[in-house]
Coordinates of C-alpha atoms and ligand atoms in Angstrom, one line a residue:
M150 CA -104.7 -16.4 73.6
D151 CA -105.0 -12.6 73.9
Y152 CA -101.8 -12.4 72.8
Q153 CA -100.8 -9.5 71.1
L154 CA -99.1 -10.1 67.7
S155 CA -96.7 -6.8 67.5
I156 CA -93.3 -5.6 66.7
P157 CA -92.6 -5.4 70.2
A158 CA -93.1 -9.4 70.5
I159 CA -90.9 -9.8 67.6
V160 CA -88.3 -7.5 69.3
R161 CA -88.9 -9.5 72.6
R162 CA -88.0 -12.9 70.9
T163 CA -84.9 -11.9 69.0
E164 CA -83.5 -10.0 72.3
T165 CA -83.5 -12.5 74.2
L166 CA -82.4 -15.6 71.6
F167 CA -81.1 -14.3 68.9
G168 CA -78.5 -11.3 70.2
D169 CA -75.3 -12.7 68.5
R170 CA -76.4 -13.5 65.1
A171 CA -75.2 -10.2 62.7
V172 CA -76.4 -7.7 61.0
V173 CA -74.3 -6.3 58.2
S174 CA -74.2 -3.5 56.3
R175 CA -72.4 -1.7 53.7
R176 CA -71.9 2.2 54.4
P177 CA -71.5 4.4 51.3
D178 CA -67.9 4.6 51.3
R179 CA -67.9 0.8 50.9
T180 CA -66.5 -0.4 54.3
V181 CA -68.3 -3.0 55.6
G182 CA -69.9 -2.4 59.3
R183 CA -70.8 -5.8 61.8
S184 CA -72.9 -5.3 64.5
S185 CA -74.9 -8.2 66.2
Y186 CA -79.0 -8.2 67.2
A187 CA -77.7 -7.3 70.8
E188 CA -76.1 -3.9 69.5
V189 CA -78.7 -3.2 67.1
L190 CA -81.7 -3.8 69.4
E191 CA -79.7 -1.8 72.4
R192 CA -79.8 1.0 69.8
T193 CA -83.4 0.6 68.7
K194 CA -84.5 1.4 72.4
R195 CA -82.1 4.8 72.6
L196 CA -83.7 5.7 69.4
G197 CA -87.3 4.9 70.7
A198 CA -86.4 7.2 74.1
A199 CA -84.8 10.1 71.6
L200 CA -88.0 10.2 69.5
Q201 CA -90.4 10.1 72.6
R202 CA -88.1 12.9 73.4
L203 CA -88.6 14.8 70.8
G204 CA -92.5 14.4 71.0
I205 CA -93.6 11.2 69.2
R206 CA -96.5 9.5 70.3
R207 CA -98.6 6.7 69.8
G208 CA -99.6 6.8 66.1
D209 CA -97.6 9.7 64.9
R210 CA -95.9 9.0 61.6
V211 CA -92.0 9.0 61.4
A212 CA -91.0 9.3 57.8
T213 CA -87.6 7.8 56.3
L214 CA -85.7 8.5 53.0
A215 CA -82.7 6.2 53.0
W216 CA -80.8 3.5 51.7
A217 CA -80.6 0.0 52.8
S218 CA -78.4 0.2 55.8
Q219 CA -78.2 -0.8 59.7
Q220 CA -79.4 2.3 60.8
H221 CA -82.5 2.1 58.8
L222 CA -83.4 -1.4 60.5
E223 CA -83.2 0.4 63.5
V224 CA -85.7 3.0 62.6
Y225 CA -87.9 0.3 61.1
L226 CA -87.8 -1.6 65.0
A227 CA -87.9 1.4 66.7
V228 CA -90.7 3.3 65.5
P229 CA -93.2 0.6 65.8
S230 CA -91.9 -0.3 68.9
I231 CA -93.0 3.2 70.7
G232 CA -96.6 3.3 69.0
A233 CA -95.7 5.3 66.0
V234 CA -96.1 4.8 62.7
L235 CA -93.0 4.0 59.9
H236 CA -93.4 6.0 56.9
T237 CA -90.5 5.0 54.0
L238 CA -90.5 7.8 51.5
N239 CA -89.5 6.6 47.8
L240 CA -86.1 8.4 47.0
R241 CA -86.9 7.3 43.2
L242 CA -90.0 9.7 43.6
H243 CA -90.3 13.4 41.6
H244 CA -89.8 15.9 44.7
D245 CA -93.7 17.3 43.9
D246 CA -95.0 13.8 44.4
L247 CA -93.0 13.6 47.7
A248 CA -94.0 16.5 49.1
Y249 CA -97.2 15.3 48.4
I250 CA -97.2 12.0 50.1
V251 CA -95.2 13.4 53.2
N252 CA -98.1 16.0 53.7
D253 CA -100.4 13.4 52.8
A254 CA -98.9 11.0 55.9
S255 CA -98.6 14.2 58.0
D256 CA -94.5 13.2 58.8
R257 CA -93.3 14.9 61.8
V258 CA -90.2 13.6 61.9
L259 CA -87.9 12.5 58.9
V260 CA -84.7 10.1 59.3
V261 CA -82.7 11.0 56.1
D262 CA -79.5 9.8 54.7
E263 CA -76.6 12.4 54.3
S264 CA -76.3 11.4 50.6
L265 CA -80.1 12.4 50.3
L266 CA -80.7 15.5 52.0
P267 CA -80.2 17.3 48.7
L268 CA -83.4 15.7 47.6
Y269 CA -85.3 17.0 50.7
E270 CA -84.1 20.2 50.2
K271 CA -86.2 20.1 47.0
F272 CA -89.6 19.8 48.6
R273 CA -88.6 20.8 52.5
A274 CA -90.1 24.1 51.7
H275 CA -93.7 22.4 51.1
T276 CA -93.9 20.0 54.1
A277 CA -94.5 20.7 57.7
I278 CA -92.0 18.0 59.1
E279 CA -90.7 19.8 62.6
R280 CA -87.5 17.6 62.9
V281 CA -84.9 16.3 60.9
V282 CA -82.7 13.6 61.9
V283 CA -79.4 12.8 59.9
I284 CA -77.8 9.4 59.0
G285 CA -74.0 10.6 58.0
S286 CA -71.6 13.2 59.2
S287 CA -72.0 16.5 60.7
P288 CA -75.3 17.6 59.5
G289 CA -75.1 21.6 59.3
P290 CA -77.7 23.8 61.6
G291 CA -81.0 23.0 62.0
Y292 CA -80.6 19.1 61.7
L293 CA -80.2 16.5 64.6
D294 CA -77.0 14.1 64.3
Y295 CA -78.5 10.6 64.4
E296 CA -75.6 9.2 66.3
A297 CA -75.4 12.1 69.0
L298 CA -79.2 11.2 69.2
L299 CA -78.9 8.1 70.2
A300 CA -75.6 8.9 72.5
E301 CA -77.3 11.2 74.7
A302 CA -80.9 9.1 74.7
D303 CA -82.2 8.5 78.2
L304 CA -83.2 4.9 78.6
A305 CA -84.4 5.5 81.9
G306 CA -86.7 8.0 80.4
R307 CA -87.9 5.9 77.6
R308 CA -92.2 4.9 78.3
D309 CA -93.2 1.2 77.0
V310 CA -96.2 1.6 75.0
D311 CA -98.9 -1.0 75.5
V312 CA -99.2 -1.5 71.5
D313 CA -102.0 -2.9 70.2
E314 CA -102.1 -5.8 67.4
Q315 CA -104.1 -3.5 65.3
D316 CA -102.4 -0.3 65.7
A317 CA -100.6 0.8 62.7
A318 CA -97.2 0.0 62.7
A319 CA -96.0 1.2 59.1
M320 CA -97.4 2.6 55.9
C321 CA -95.8 3.1 52.2
Y322 CA -97.6 4.6 49.4
T323 CA -98.2 3.0 45.8
S324 CA -98.6 4.7 42.5
G325 CA -102.2 4.8 41.8
T326 CA -103.7 4.0 38.8
T327 CA -105.2 7.3 38.3
G328 CA -104.2 10.4 40.5
R329 CA -102.0 10.8 43.3
P330 CA -100.0 7.8 44.9
K331 CA -102.0 6.4 48.0
G332 CA -101.1 5.1 51.2
V333 CA -101.4 2.0 52.3
V334 CA -101.2 1.2 56.3
Y335 CA -99.8 -2.0 57.8
S336 CA -101.0 -3.1 61.5
H337 CA -98.5 -4.8 63.9
R338 CA -100.9 -7.8 63.2
A339 CA -100.7 -8.1 59.5
I340 CA -96.6 -7.4 59.8
V341 CA -96.4 -10.6 62.2
L342 CA -98.5 -12.7 60.5
H343 CA -96.9 -12.2 57.2
S344 CA -93.7 -12.7 58.6
F345 CA -95.1 -16.4 59.9
G346 CA -96.2 -16.7 56.6
Q347 CA -92.9 -15.9 55.3
G348 CA -91.1 -18.2 57.3
M349 CA -92.7 -21.1 57.0
V350 CA -91.0 -24.2 55.0
D351 CA -93.0 -24.3 52.5
T352 CA -92.5 -21.0 51.5
L353 CA -89.4 -19.3 51.8
G354 CA -88.4 -21.4 55.0
I355 CA -86.5 -18.5 56.6
G356 CA -84.5 -19.4 59.8
E357 CA -81.8 -18.8 62.6
R358 CA -79.5 -20.6 60.0
D359 CA -80.1 -17.9 56.9
T360 CA -78.3 -14.8 56.0
V361 CA -80.7 -12.9 53.8
L362 CA -80.0 -10.2 51.4
P363 CA -82.7 -8.3 49.9
I364 CA -81.9 -6.0 47.2
V365 CA -85.6 -4.6 47.6
P366 CA -85.5 -0.9 48.5
M367 CA -86.6 -0.3 52.2
F368 CA -88.6 2.2 50.8
H369 CA -90.5 -0.7 49.0
V370 CA -93.1 -2.5 50.9
N371 CA -90.4 -2.9 53.8
P372 CA -88.0 -4.7 51.5
W373 CA -91.2 -7.2 51.2
G374 CA -91.5 -7.3 54.8
L375 CA -88.0 -9.5 55.0
P376 CA -86.3 -7.1 57.9
F377 CA -89.3 -8.1 60.3
T378 CA -89.1 -11.6 58.9
C379 CA -85.6 -12.2 59.6
T380 CA -85.9 -10.1 62.9
L381 CA -88.4 -12.6 64.0
F382 CA -86.2 -15.8 63.2
G383 CA -83.5 -14.4 64.0
A384 CA -81.6 -15.0 60.8
G385 CA -78.7 -12.7 59.8
Q386 CA -79.6 -9.5 57.9
V387 CA -77.1 -7.7 55.1
F388 CA -77.8 -4.4 53.9
P389 CA -76.0 -3.3 50.6
G390 CA -76.3 0.3 51.2
P391 CA -76.5 2.2 48.1
H392 CA -74.1 0.1 45.8
L393 CA -76.2 -1.6 44.2
D394 CA -74.5 -2.6 41.0
P395 CA -73.7 -6.3 40.0
K396 CA -70.6 -6.8 41.2
S397 CA -70.7 -5.2 44.6
I398 CA -74.1 -7.3 45.2
A399 CA -71.9 -10.7 44.0
D400 CA -69.0 -9.5 46.4
L401 CA -71.4 -9.1 49.0
L402 CA -73.3 -12.5 48.4
V403 CA -70.0 -14.5 48.9
S404 CA -68.1 -12.7 51.4
E405 CA -71.0 -12.7 53.8
R406 CA -72.1 -16.3 52.6
V407 CA -75.9 -15.0 51.9
T408 CA -78.2 -18.2 52.1
L409 CA -81.3 -16.2 50.8
R410 CA -81.4 -13.2 48.8
A411 CA -84.5 -11.4 47.2
G412 CA -85.1 -8.4 44.3
V413 CA -86.9 -7.4 41.5
P414 CA -85.6 -9.2 37.6
T415 CA -83.8 -6.3 36.6
V416 CA -81.4 -7.0 39.5
W417 CA -81.0 -10.5 38.7
L418 CA -80.4 -10.0 35.0
G419 CA -77.5 -8.0 36.1
L420 CA -75.8 -10.5 38.5
L421 CA -76.3 -13.2 35.9
Q422 CA -74.2 -11.3 33.5
E423 CA -71.6 -10.6 36.1
L424 CA -71.8 -14.3 36.7
D425 CA -71.5 -15.3 33.1
A426 CA -68.5 -13.2 32.5
H427 CA -66.7 -14.8 35.5
P428 CA -67.2 -18.2 35.4
G429 CA -66.1 -19.7 38.4
E430 CA -64.9 -16.5 40.5
Y431 CA -67.8 -16.0 42.8
D432 CA -68.3 -19.2 45.4
L433 CA -72.3 -19.2 45.6
S434 CA -72.3 -22.3 47.5
R435 CA -74.2 -21.3 50.2
L436 CA -77.0 -19.8 48.3
R437 CA -80.4 -21.7 48.6
A438 CA -83.0 -19.4 47.3
V439 CA -83.0 -16.4 44.5
V440 CA -86.3 -14.9 45.5
V441 CA -87.5 -13.0 42.3
G442 CA -90.7 -11.2 42.3
G443 CA -92.1 -7.6 41.5
S444 CA -92.4 -8.2 37.7
A445 CA -92.7 -11.4 35.9
A446 CA -89.3 -13.8 36.1
P447 CA -88.3 -14.4 32.3
A448 CA -88.8 -18.1 31.9
S449 CA -84.9 -17.5 29.8
M450 CA -83.8 -16.2 33.0
I451 CA -84.8 -18.9 35.5
R452 CA -83.2 -21.5 33.2
A453 CA -79.7 -19.6 33.2
F454 CA -79.5 -19.5 36.8
K455 CA -80.1 -23.7 37.0
E456 CA -78.1 -24.4 34.1
R457 CA -75.4 -22.2 34.3
H458 CA -75.3 -21.7 38.0
G459 CA -77.3 -24.6 39.6
L460 CA -79.7 -21.6 41.5
D461 CA -83.0 -22.5 41.7
V462 CA -84.9 -18.9 41.1
V463 CA -88.3 -19.0 43.4
H464 CA -90.9 -16.7 41.6
A465 CA -92.9 -14.3 43.9
W466 CA -96.0 -12.5 43.4
G467 CA -97.1 -9.3 45.7
M468 CA -98.5 -6.2 46.1
T469 CA -97.6 -3.0 48.3
E470 CA -101.5 -3.6 49.1
M471 CA -100.6 -6.6 50.7
A472 CA -97.3 -6.2 52.9
P473 CA -96.8 -7.7 50.2
L474 CA -96.6 -11.2 49.5
G475 CA -98.8 -13.3 48.0
T476 CA -98.0 -16.2 46.0
L477 CA -94.7 -18.0 45.9
C478 CA -93.5 -20.7 43.0
N479 CA -92.3 -23.8 44.3
L480 CA -92.5 -26.9 42.7
P481 CA -94.7 -29.5 44.0
T482 CA -94.4 -32.8 44.3
S483 CA -96.1 -34.1 41.4
L484 CA -94.1 -32.3 39.4
R485 CA -90.2 -33.2 41.0
D486 CA -89.8 -35.8 38.9
A487 CA -91.1 -33.9 35.3
P488 CA -88.8 -32.8 32.7
P489 CA -86.9 -30.1 33.2
E490 CA -88.7 -28.2 30.6
V491 CA -91.7 -29.0 32.2
Q492 CA -90.3 -27.7 35.7
L493 CA -89.5 -24.7 34.1
Q494 CA -92.9 -23.5 32.9
Y495 CA -94.4 -24.2 36.2
R496 CA -91.4 -22.1 37.9
A497 CA -91.8 -19.1 35.6
R498 CA -95.7 -18.8 36.9
Q499 CA -96.0 -16.6 39.9
G500 CA -97.1 -20.0 42.1
T501 CA -99.5 -20.5 44.7
P502 CA -101.3 -18.3 47.9
L503 CA -99.5 -18.2 51.1
P504 CA -101.3 -19.7 54.1
F505 CA -104.5 -17.9 54.7
V506 CA -104.3 -15.5 51.4
E507 CA -107.2 -16.6 49.5
I508 CA -107.3 -16.3 45.9
R509 CA -109.9 -15.7 42.9
A510 CA -110.0 -14.5 39.4
T511 CA -113.4 -12.1 38.4
T512 CA -114.7 -11.9 34.8
E513 CA -117.3 -10.3 33.6
Q514 CA -119.9 -13.4 33.6
G515 CA -118.4 -14.2 37.6
P516 CA -115.8 -16.3 39.4
A517 CA -113.4 -17.6 36.3
P518 CA -112.8 -21.6 36.6
W519 CA -109.6 -23.0 37.9
D520 CA -108.7 -24.3 34.4
G521 CA -105.4 -23.3 33.6
S522 CA -107.0 -21.5 30.9
T523 CA -109.6 -18.9 31.6
M524 CA -108.2 -15.3 32.3
G525 CA -109.8 -13.0 34.8
E526 CA -109.0 -10.2 37.0
L527 CA -107.2 -11.8 40.2
E528 CA -108.4 -10.6 43.3
V529 CA -107.0 -11.8 46.9
R530 CA -108.3 -11.7 50.7
G531 CA -106.6 -12.4 54.2
P532 CA -105.0 -11.1 57.3
W533 CA -102.2 -8.9 55.6
V534 CA -104.5 -7.4 52.7
A535 CA -105.4 -3.7 53.1
R536 CA -108.8 -3.0 53.9
Q537 CA -109.0 0.6 52.3
Y538 CA -106.4 3.1 51.3
Y539 CA -105.3 5.6 54.0
N540 CA -106.8 8.8 53.9
V541 CA -109.4 8.5 51.2
D542 CA -112.8 8.3 51.8
G543 CA -115.6 7.0 50.3
P544 CA -116.7 3.8 48.1
D545 CA -113.2 2.6 46.4
D546 CA -113.8 0.4 43.3
R547 CA -110.7 -1.9 44.0
F548 CA -112.2 -2.8 47.2
T549 CA -115.1 -5.4 46.4
P550 CA -118.5 -5.5 48.6
D551 CA -117.8 -8.7 49.9
G552 CA -114.5 -7.8 51.7
W553 CA -111.9 -8.7 48.4
F554 CA -109.0 -6.8 47.1
R555 CA -109.0 -6.0 43.1
T556 CA -105.4 -6.4 42.4
G557 CA -105.8 -5.0 38.8
D558 CA -103.5 -8.0 37.3
I559 CA -105.1 -10.6 34.7
V560 CA -104.5 -13.9 35.7
T561 CA -105.7 -17.6 34.8
I562 CA -105.5 -20.3 37.6
S563 CA -104.7 -23.7 37.3
S564 CA -106.9 -26.6 39.3
R565 CA -104.2 -26.6 41.7
G566 CA -104.4 -23.3 42.5
C567 CA -101.2 -21.9 40.8
I568 CA -101.6 -18.3 39.3
E569 CA -100.0 -17.2 36.1
L570 CA -100.2 -13.5 35.1
T571 CA -100.9 -12.7 31.7
D572 CA -101.5 -9.2 31.4
R573 CA -102.0 -5.8 33.8
A574 CA -105.7 -4.3 33.6
K575 CA -104.0 -1.1 35.1
D576 CA -102.5 1.3 33.6
L577 CA -99.2 1.3 35.2
V578 CA -95.9 0.7 33.7
K579 CA -93.5 -1.1 35.8
S580 CA -89.5 -0.3 35.1
G581 CA -86.9 -1.9 37.5
G582 CA -89.0 -2.7 40.3
E583 CA -91.1 0.8 40.0
W584 CA -93.9 2.7 39.0
I585 CA -94.5 5.2 36.3
S586 CA -97.8 6.2 35.7
S587 CA -98.9 6.1 32.5
V588 CA -101.6 8.2 32.6
A589 CA -100.1 11.2 34.2
L590 CA -97.6 10.8 30.9
E591 CA -100.5 10.6 28.6
N592 CA -102.4 13.6 30.7
A593 CA -99.1 15.7 30.3
L594 CA -98.7 14.9 26.7
M595 CA -102.5 15.8 25.8
G596 CA -101.3 19.2 27.1
H597 CA -99.3 19.9 24.7
P598 CA -100.2 22.0 22.1
K599 CA -100.0 20.0 19.0
V600 CA -101.5 16.9 20.3
A601 CA -105.1 15.4 20.3
E602 CA -104.7 12.2 21.8
A603 CA -101.9 10.4 24.0
A604 CA -101.3 6.5 25.1
V605 CA -98.7 5.5 27.0
V606 CA -98.5 1.5 27.3
A607 CA -95.9 -0.6 29.2
V608 CA -93.7 -2.6 27.0
P609 CA -91.6 -5.4 27.7
H610 CA -87.8 -4.4 28.2
P611 CA -85.0 -6.8 28.3
R612 CA -83.0 -4.8 31.1
W613 CA -86.2 -2.7 32.7
D614 CA -88.8 -5.0 32.6
E615 CA -90.9 -2.7 31.1
R616 CA -90.3 0.8 29.6
P617 CA -92.9 3.6 28.6
L618 CA -94.0 3.8 25.2
A619 CA -96.3 6.5 24.0
V620 CA -98.6 6.3 20.8
V621 CA -99.7 9.9 19.8
V622 CA -102.0 11.3 17.4
L623 CA -101.0 14.5 16.6
K624 CA -103.9 17.3 15.6
P625 CA -104.9 18.0 12.1
G626 CA -102.4 19.7 9.9
Q627 CA -99.6 19.5 12.9
S628 CA -96.3 17.9 12.5
A629 CA -93.5 17.0 15.6
L630 CA -90.8 14.9 16.6
P631 CA -90.7 12.6 19.4
D632 CA -87.8 14.6 21.1
E633 CA -90.0 17.5 20.8
L634 CA -92.6 15.8 23.2
V635 CA -90.2 14.3 25.4
A636 CA -88.6 17.5 26.3
F637 CA -92.0 18.8 26.6
L638 CA -92.5 16.3 29.3
E639 CA -89.2 16.8 31.2
P640 CA -89.8 19.4 33.7
H641 CA -92.7 17.4 35.4
F642 CA -91.2 13.9 35.6
A643 CA -88.2 12.0 36.7
K644 CA -85.7 11.7 34.1
W645 CA -86.4 8.1 33.9
W646 CA -90.1 8.2 33.4
L647 CA -89.8 9.1 30.1
P648 CA -91.1 7.6 27.3
D649 CA -88.4 5.7 25.3
T650 CA -90.1 6.2 22.6
V651 CA -93.0 8.0 20.6
E652 CA -94.9 6.4 17.8
F653 CA -97.4 8.7 16.0
V654 CA -100.3 7.3 14.4
T655 CA -103.6 8.6 12.8
E656 CA -105.6 6.9 15.1
L657 CA -105.9 5.2 18.8
P658 CA -107.6 1.5 19.4
R659 CA -110.8 2.0 21.3
T660 CA -113.1 -0.4 23.6
S661 CA -116.6 -0.5 22.7
A662 CA -116.9 2.1 25.7
G663 CA -114.6 4.6 23.9
K664 CA -111.8 4.3 26.2
F665 CA -108.4 3.6 24.3
K666 CA -107.8 0.0 24.3
K667 CA -104.4 -0.2 25.3
S668 CA -104.6 -4.1 25.7
A669 CA -104.4 -3.7 21.9
L670 CA -101.7 -0.8 21.8
R671 CA -99.3 -3.4 24.6
E672 CA -99.7 -6.1 22.1
R673 CA -99.1 -4.1 18.9
Y674 CA -95.7 -2.8 20.6
R675 CA -94.9 -6.1 22.2
G676 CA -91.6 -6.4 20.4
R677 CA -90.4 -3.0 20.0
Y678 CA -87.8 -2.8 22.7
M679 CA -86.5 -6.1 22.8
N680 CA -83.7 -5.8 20.5
V681 CA -82.3 -2.8 21.8
Ligands
LIG733 P1 -96.0 -3.1 43.6 O1 -97.6 -2.9 45.0 O2 -95.1 -2.2 43.5 O3 -95.2 -4.1 44.8 O4 -96.8 -3.8 42.7 C1 -97.5 -5.0 42.7 C2 -97.6 -5.6 41.3 O5 -96.6 -5.8 40.7 C3 -98.5 -6.4 41.1 O6 -99.8 -6.1 41.4 C4 -98.3 -7.1 39.8 O7 -98.8 -6.4 38.6 C5 -96.8 -6.5 39.8 N1 -95.9 -7.6 39.9 C6 -95.7 -8.3 41.3 N2 -95.0 -9.5 41.5 C7 -95.0 -9.7 39.8 C8 -94.5 -11.4 39.5 N3 -93.7 -12.3 39.9 N4 -95.0 -11.0 37.9 C9 -95.6 -10.3 37.4 N5 -96.1 -8.9 37.7 C10 -95.7 -9.1 39.4

């Protein structure tokens, strides 16, 4: 019973049982590559041997900067299999943040897509990465070629590493509510148990007969853990590469007979428009589940998928700090015969916790009753919930003394344990599935000579789920135009971080403690982007 729950154990199982199942990946030139798990795992071993040859040892960090592809899956499996730690870099971050993250994690090797080399070039001078392996064609001098590395790998020289289930297998960085991004480390055990939890019939029921298309970037919490779950259960995997427009996704769903797909609402809203615009053109009869998470799935979208395309949306909630799946919304038996409107209302909630994930909502007065109306901050614990951030010493108020993680999400919990997110306590904006730090924008705005005070809040947006809106108080006697302030921010942030709107006010609402009362601002500007 002391069997180690590890990624090598996942790989061994797939190798022996599911060698013929397909791994499909659309390349940057739009051609579709097809491999089997047998081929992928052979290449995974070669990559492991090559990384060992480059000096990668147990605990060393190997970073990736890449789109979703078969090669990326190979890195996902190869790195933890030799006891090293997979560190996926978010290719949408500003290069200063990437440099910070690479240094914080002490990444030694980087595996990068050829198309993302220009991004790497922007921060390479500020990092100490030793070797860079390029996926794609003909890298210049100083780079290693991924395919050549695999071809030359000495399999006989590959050393098996005795991986302990508590060892680190992978890590991701999450936008801190304040300050720099923070690293979260996943142990082998956490990933294996998370895969188990995700595969069960009452959750996503992922099995050998499935073909799964995650449209979640490979840098975002290991595409919700799906590459590991699919490998464990032998489900086919489809990787979309850099082509994420609705038509490309719809074509892939049809041609690969995808049974389960997962992504943030923005992606599905785009797909919905494509399906609506071309009725009957796409045969999605194989699709059994549309998993939506990362931001709230709007009820209107859930209804449209059901009524117009016969597809049930499974709403999921999770976090980087929990590998990431926490809750899922499957309709309970008690609502099987309920009117469609009641079912819809239920499906728009974030759902009930996975096995071994425990939840509670905390108010200033103590634990909130599970009555479906008392709001509190959601706290979680479980075998795939982080206990601390990487490299952060000292107490952190996100982790309670009695072992729970404070999510920063404000919820109600029903008598049957179904959560509904009502607000967010953390100062972050989630745009198209990616975080924008409102605090960083505020601090920068307050550096403008004309600005006295600035607050940035998340405002609901029909396409991007949320977009930042800045509320500014100017210094006495000053006047400014919104564009002037946005231009001031531009050099310091990725373009998609910039606030869409700047509102000028004479005073910002405050809490009794004197902080900006962002909940009041969120409420005031709630409808601001709804008709854009
Ligand atoms: P991340 O760490 O980037 O995965 O983001 C986690 C956060 O995204 C959660 O704490 C929520 O604020 C938000 N989130 C994730 N899933 C949902 C959902 N289904 N509905 C609303 N917000 C969500």
